[in-house]
Amino acid sequence: MLRASLFLLLLFSALAQAQQDIVVIVNKTNPTDALSHKAVVDMFMGKYLAFPDGSMAQTYDYQKDSQIRSTFLSAITGRSINQINAYWSRVRFSGKVSPPQIFPDVMTVLDKVAHTANAVAYVPAHTVTAQVKVVYTIAQ
């Protein structure tokens, strides 16, 4: 009985953990199967907007006050969301880089990635559909 209870506790912990993970996704037809941490940072911080095969990427993001945006960008960069917002303000002002296209919610992002061959975005792991492919995971 104790062993069964321990097993169930571990199982539910693993499921809860999986629901908190954030994954980077691309369209299911995209030839990219994996992205490195550096590639993810470069794409979402506007430093390099291409997939490993050289094709241009269209990055999708969430509104500035979104919790998933704060969690994701802080996790990949190690910076606070205030530092990230300040970075984007400087970069936008300089005109050197265009920021990712902004969407209001996860379902809209999933739909856009599913219908855009060169799209890259991030979503909670438990929301992934068959129309997208996971290329990077951030375990929370």
PDB file of C-alpha atoms in Angstrom:
ATOM      1  CA  MET A   1       0.000   0.000   0.000  1.00  0.00           C
ATOM      2  CA  LEU A   2       2.802   2.419   0.875  1.00  0.00           C
ATOM      3  CA  ARG A   3       4.600   1.570  -2.357  1.00  0.00           C
ATOM      4  CA  ALA A   4       1.430   2.236  -4.393  1.00  0.00           C
ATOM      5  CA  SER A   5       0.882   5.561  -2.612  1.00  0.00           C
ATOM      6  CA  LEU A   6       4.475   6.591  -3.279  1.00  0.00           C
ATOM      7  CA  PHE A   7       4.117   5.641  -6.939  1.00  0.00           C
ATOM      8  CA  LEU A   8       0.947   7.732  -7.297  1.00  0.00           C
ATOM      9  CA  LEU A   9       2.589  10.688  -5.586  1.00  0.00           C
ATOM     10  CA  LEU A  10       5.552  10.521  -7.970  1.00  0.00           C
ATOM     11  CA  LEU A  11       3.249  10.128 -10.963  1.00  0.00           C
ATOM     12  CA  PHE A  12       1.162  13.176 -10.040  1.00  0.00           C
ATOM     13  CA  SER A  13       4.314  15.192  -9.346  1.00  0.00           C
ATOM     14  CA  ALA A  14       5.660  14.311 -12.789  1.00  0.00           C
ATOM     15  CA  LEU A  15       2.367  15.270 -14.440  1.00  0.00           C
ATOM     16  CA  ALA A  16       2.244  18.586 -12.598  1.00  0.00           C
ATOM     17  CA  GLN A  17       5.838  19.270 -13.622  1.00  0.00           C
ATOM     18  CA  ALA A  18       5.088  18.537 -17.280  1.00  0.00           C
ATOM     19  CA  GLN A  19       2.205  21.011 -17.216  1.00  0.00           C
ATOM     20  CA  GLN A  20       4.552  23.753 -15.986  1.00  0.00           C
ATOM     21  CA  ASP A  21       7.229  23.152 -18.635  1.00  0.00           C
ATOM     22  CA  ILE A  22       7.480  25.625 -21.482  1.00  0.00           C
ATOM     23  CA  VAL A  23       8.384  24.375 -24.941  1.00  0.00           C
ATOM     24  CA  VAL A  24       9.595  26.111 -28.073  1.00  0.00           C
ATOM     25  CA  ILE A  25       7.562  25.029 -31.078  1.00  0.00           C
ATOM     26  CA  VAL A  26       7.701  25.246 -34.859  1.00  0.00           C
ATOM     27  CA  ASN A  27       5.302  24.262 -37.618  1.00  0.00           C
ATOM     28  CA  LYS A  28       5.189  20.465 -38.021  1.00  0.00           C
ATOM     29  CA  THR A  29       6.532  20.769 -41.593  1.00  0.00           C
ATOM     30  CA  ASN A  30       9.618  22.717 -40.490  1.00  0.00           C
ATOM     31  CA  PRO A  31      12.770  20.620 -41.092  1.00  0.00           C
ATOM     32  CA  THR A  32      14.263  21.766 -37.763  1.00  0.00           C
ATOM     33  CA  ASP A  33      14.055  18.998 -35.153  1.00  0.00           C
ATOM     34  CA  ALA A  34      15.913  20.755 -32.327  1.00  0.00           C
ATOM     35  CA  LEU A  35      17.245  24.175 -31.376  1.00  0.00           C
ATOM     36  CA  SER A  36      20.156  24.875 -29.049  1.00  0.00           C
ATOM     37  CA  HIS A  37      19.783  27.117 -26.027  1.00  0.00           C
ATOM     38  CA  LYS A  38      21.865  29.768 -27.802  1.00  0.00           C
ATOM     39  CA  ALA A  39      19.647  29.631 -30.893  1.00  0.00           C
ATOM     40  CA  VAL A  40      16.523  30.071 -28.745  1.00  0.00           C
ATOM     41  CA  VAL A  41      18.028  33.063 -26.929  1.00  0.00           C
ATOM     42  CA  ASP A  42      19.227  34.622 -30.185  1.00  0.00           C
ATOM     43  CA  MET A  43      15.840  34.196 -31.871  1.00  0.00           C
ATOM     44  CA  PHE A  44      13.729  35.577 -29.041  1.00  0.00           C
ATOM     45  CA  MET A  45      16.118  38.417 -28.249  1.00  0.00           C
ATOM     46  CA  GLY A  46      16.293  39.472 -31.908  1.00  0.00           C
ATOM     47  CA  LYS A  47      19.991  38.712 -32.381  1.00  0.00           C
ATOM     48  CA  TYR A  48      19.712  36.078 -35.127  1.00  0.00           C
ATOM     49  CA  LEU A  49      16.436  35.217 -36.802  1.00  0.00           C
ATOM     50  CA  ALA A  50      17.221  32.079 -38.782  1.00  0.00           C
ATOM     51  CA  PHE A  51      16.848  28.355 -38.313  1.00  0.00           C
ATOM     52  CA  PRO A  52      19.948  26.117 -38.422  1.00  0.00           C
ATOM     53  CA  ASP A  53      19.358  25.478 -42.153  1.00  0.00           C
ATOM     54  CA  GLY A  54      19.566  29.236 -42.805  1.00  0.00           C
ATOM     55  CA  SER A  55      15.875  29.829 -43.502  1.00  0.00           C
ATOM     56  CA  MET A  56      14.458  32.931 -41.860  1.00  0.00           C
ATOM     57  CA  ALA A  57      12.338  32.506 -38.738  1.00  0.00           C
ATOM     58  CA  GLN A  58       9.228  34.450 -37.779  1.00  0.00           C
ATOM     59  CA  THR A  59       9.184  34.715 -33.980  1.00  0.00           C
ATOM     60  CA  TYR A  60       5.918  35.020 -32.092  1.00  0.00           C
ATOM     61  CA  ASP A  61       5.610  36.348 -28.564  1.00  0.00           C
ATOM     62  CA  TYR A  62       3.003  37.435 -26.022  1.00  0.00           C
ATOM     63  CA  GLN A  63       1.960  40.808 -24.657  1.00  0.00           C
ATOM     64  CA  LYS A  64       4.389  42.569 -22.340  1.00  0.00           C
ATOM     65  CA  ASP A  65       2.450  41.774 -19.155  1.00  0.00           C
ATOM     66  CA  SER A  66       1.998  38.065 -19.930  1.00  0.00           C
ATOM     67  CA  GLN A  67       3.153  35.629 -17.224  1.00  0.00           C
ATOM     68  CA  ILE A  68       4.383  33.064 -19.760  1.00  0.00           C
ATOM     69  CA  ARG A  69       6.495  35.756 -21.441  1.00  0.00           C
ATOM     70  CA  SER A  70       8.103  36.752 -18.134  1.00  0.00           C
ATOM     71  CA  THR A  71       8.777  33.149 -17.166  1.00  0.00           C
ATOM     72  CA  PHE A  72      10.142  32.124 -20.570  1.00  0.00           C
ATOM     73  CA  LEU A  73      12.392  35.118 -21.229  1.00  0.00           C
ATOM     74  CA  SER A  74      13.786  35.128 -17.680  1.00  0.00           C
ATOM     75  CA  ALA A  75      14.459  31.384 -17.916  1.00  0.00           C
ATOM     76  CA  ILE A  76      16.342  31.537 -21.216  1.00  0.00           C
ATOM     77  CA  THR A  77      18.309  34.729 -20.534  1.00  0.00           C
ATOM     78  CA  GLY A  78      18.838  34.689 -16.779  1.00  0.00           C
ATOM     79  CA  ARG A  79      17.675  38.316 -16.700  1.00  0.00           C
ATOM     80  CA  SER A  80      14.725  39.917 -14.961  1.00  0.00           C
ATOM     81  CA  ILE A  81      11.735  40.901 -17.057  1.00  0.00           C
ATOM     82  CA  ASN A  82      12.533  44.576 -16.341  1.00  0.00           C
ATOM     83  CA  GLN A  83      16.008  44.102 -17.822  1.00  0.00           C
ATOM     84  CA  ILE A  84      14.523  42.349 -20.855  1.00  0.00           C
ATOM     85  CA  ASN A  85      11.943  45.103 -21.395  1.00  0.00           C
ATOM     86  CA  ALA A  86      14.693  47.734 -21.131  1.00  0.00           C
ATOM     87  CA  TYR A  87      16.762  45.784 -23.682  1.00  0.00           C
ATOM     88  CA  TRP A  88      13.833  45.720 -26.132  1.00  0.00           C
ATOM     89  CA  SER A  89      13.206  49.438 -25.626  1.00  0.00           C
ATOM     90  CA  ARG A  90      16.829  50.202 -26.553  1.00  0.00           C
ATOM     91  CA  VAL A  91      16.847  47.830 -29.518  1.00  0.00           C
ATOM     92  CA  ARG A  92      13.523  49.117 -30.862  1.00  0.00           C
ATOM     93  CA  PHE A  93      14.702  52.719 -30.546  1.00  0.00           C
ATOM     94  CA  SER A  94      17.889  51.939 -32.473  1.00  0.00           C
ATOM     95  CA  GLY A  95      15.851  50.439 -35.317  1.00  0.00           C
ATOM     96  CA  LYS A  96      18.333  47.596 -35.726  1.00  0.00           C
ATOM     97  CA  VAL A  97      15.977  44.750 -34.936  1.00  0.00           C
ATOM     98  CA  SER A  98      12.278  44.091 -35.209  1.00  0.00           C
ATOM     99  CA  PRO A  99      10.774  42.480 -32.109  1.00  0.00           C
ATOM    100  CA  PRO A 100       8.716  39.289 -32.351  1.00  0.00           C
ATOM    101  CA  GLN A 101       5.125  39.602 -33.495  1.00  0.00           C
ATOM    102  CA  ILE A 102       2.839  39.879 -30.439  1.00  0.00           C
ATOM    103  CA  PHE A 103      -0.282  37.788 -29.818  1.00  0.00           C
ATOM    104  CA  PRO A 104      -2.784  37.877 -26.943  1.00  0.00           C
ATOM    105  CA  ASP A 105      -2.909  34.217 -25.914  1.00  0.00           C
ATOM    106  CA  VAL A 106      -1.559  30.688 -26.268  1.00  0.00           C
ATOM    107  CA  MET A 107      -4.367  29.436 -28.523  1.00  0.00           C
ATOM    108  CA  THR A 108      -3.729  32.221 -31.037  1.00  0.00           C
ATOM    109  CA  VAL A 109       0.007  31.484 -31.011  1.00  0.00           C
ATOM    110  CA  LEU A 110      -0.614  27.760 -31.557  1.00  0.00           C
ATOM    111  CA  ASP A 111      -2.920  28.522 -34.483  1.00  0.00           C
ATOM    112  CA  LYS A 112      -0.439  30.945 -36.080  1.00  0.00           C
ATOM    113  CA  VAL A 113       2.461  28.476 -35.760  1.00  0.00           C
ATOM    114  CA  ALA A 114       0.286  25.677 -37.185  1.00  0.00           C
ATOM    115  CA  HIS A 115      -0.421  27.825 -40.258  1.00  0.00           C
ATOM    116  CA  THR A 116       2.990  29.485 -40.765  1.00  0.00           C
ATOM    117  CA  ALA A 117       5.835  27.305 -42.069  1.00  0.00           C
ATOM    118  CA  ASN A 118       8.690  29.448 -40.703  1.00  0.00           C
ATOM    119  CA  ALA A 119       7.109  30.348 -37.345  1.00  0.00           C
ATOM    120  CA  VAL A 120       8.737  29.765 -33.970  1.00  0.00           C
ATOM    121  CA  ALA A 121       7.082  30.413 -30.617  1.00  0.00           C
ATOM    122  CA  TYR A 122       6.779  29.076 -27.085  1.00  0.00           C
ATOM    123  CA  VAL A 123       3.808  27.623 -25.245  1.00  0.00           C
ATOM    124  CA  PRO A 124       3.080  25.632 -22.092  1.00  0.00           C
ATOM    125  CA  ALA A 125       4.005  21.997 -22.805  1.00  0.00           C
ATOM    126  CA  HIS A 126       0.528  20.690 -22.025  1.00  0.00           C
ATOM    127  CA  THR A 127      -1.000  22.803 -24.830  1.00  0.00           C
ATOM    128  CA  VAL A 128       1.042  21.312 -27.702  1.00  0.00           C
ATOM    129  CA  THR A 129      -1.038  19.995 -30.603  1.00  0.00           C
ATOM    130  CA  ALA A 130      -0.316  17.666 -33.528  1.00  0.00           C
ATOM    131  CA  GLN A 131       0.070  20.668 -35.870  1.00  0.00           C
ATOM    132  CA  VAL A 132       3.293  21.831 -34.206  1.00  0.00           C
ATOM    133  CA  LYS A 133       6.622  20.276 -33.286  1.00  0.00           C
ATOM    134  CA  VAL A 134       8.611  20.768 -30.068  1.00  0.00           C
ATOM    135  CA  VAL A 135      12.229  21.785 -30.714  1.00  0.00           C
ATOM    136  CA  TYR A 136      13.318  22.916 -27.232  1.00  0.00           C
ATOM    137  CA  THR A 137      12.068  22.376 -23.678  1.00  0.00           C
ATOM    138  CA  ILE A 138      12.503  24.512 -20.574  1.00  0.00           C
ATOM    139  CA  ALA A 139      11.736  22.437 -17.495  1.00  0.00           C
ATOM    140  CA  GLN A 140      10.303  24.506 -14.659  1.00  0.00           C
TER     141      GLN A 140
END
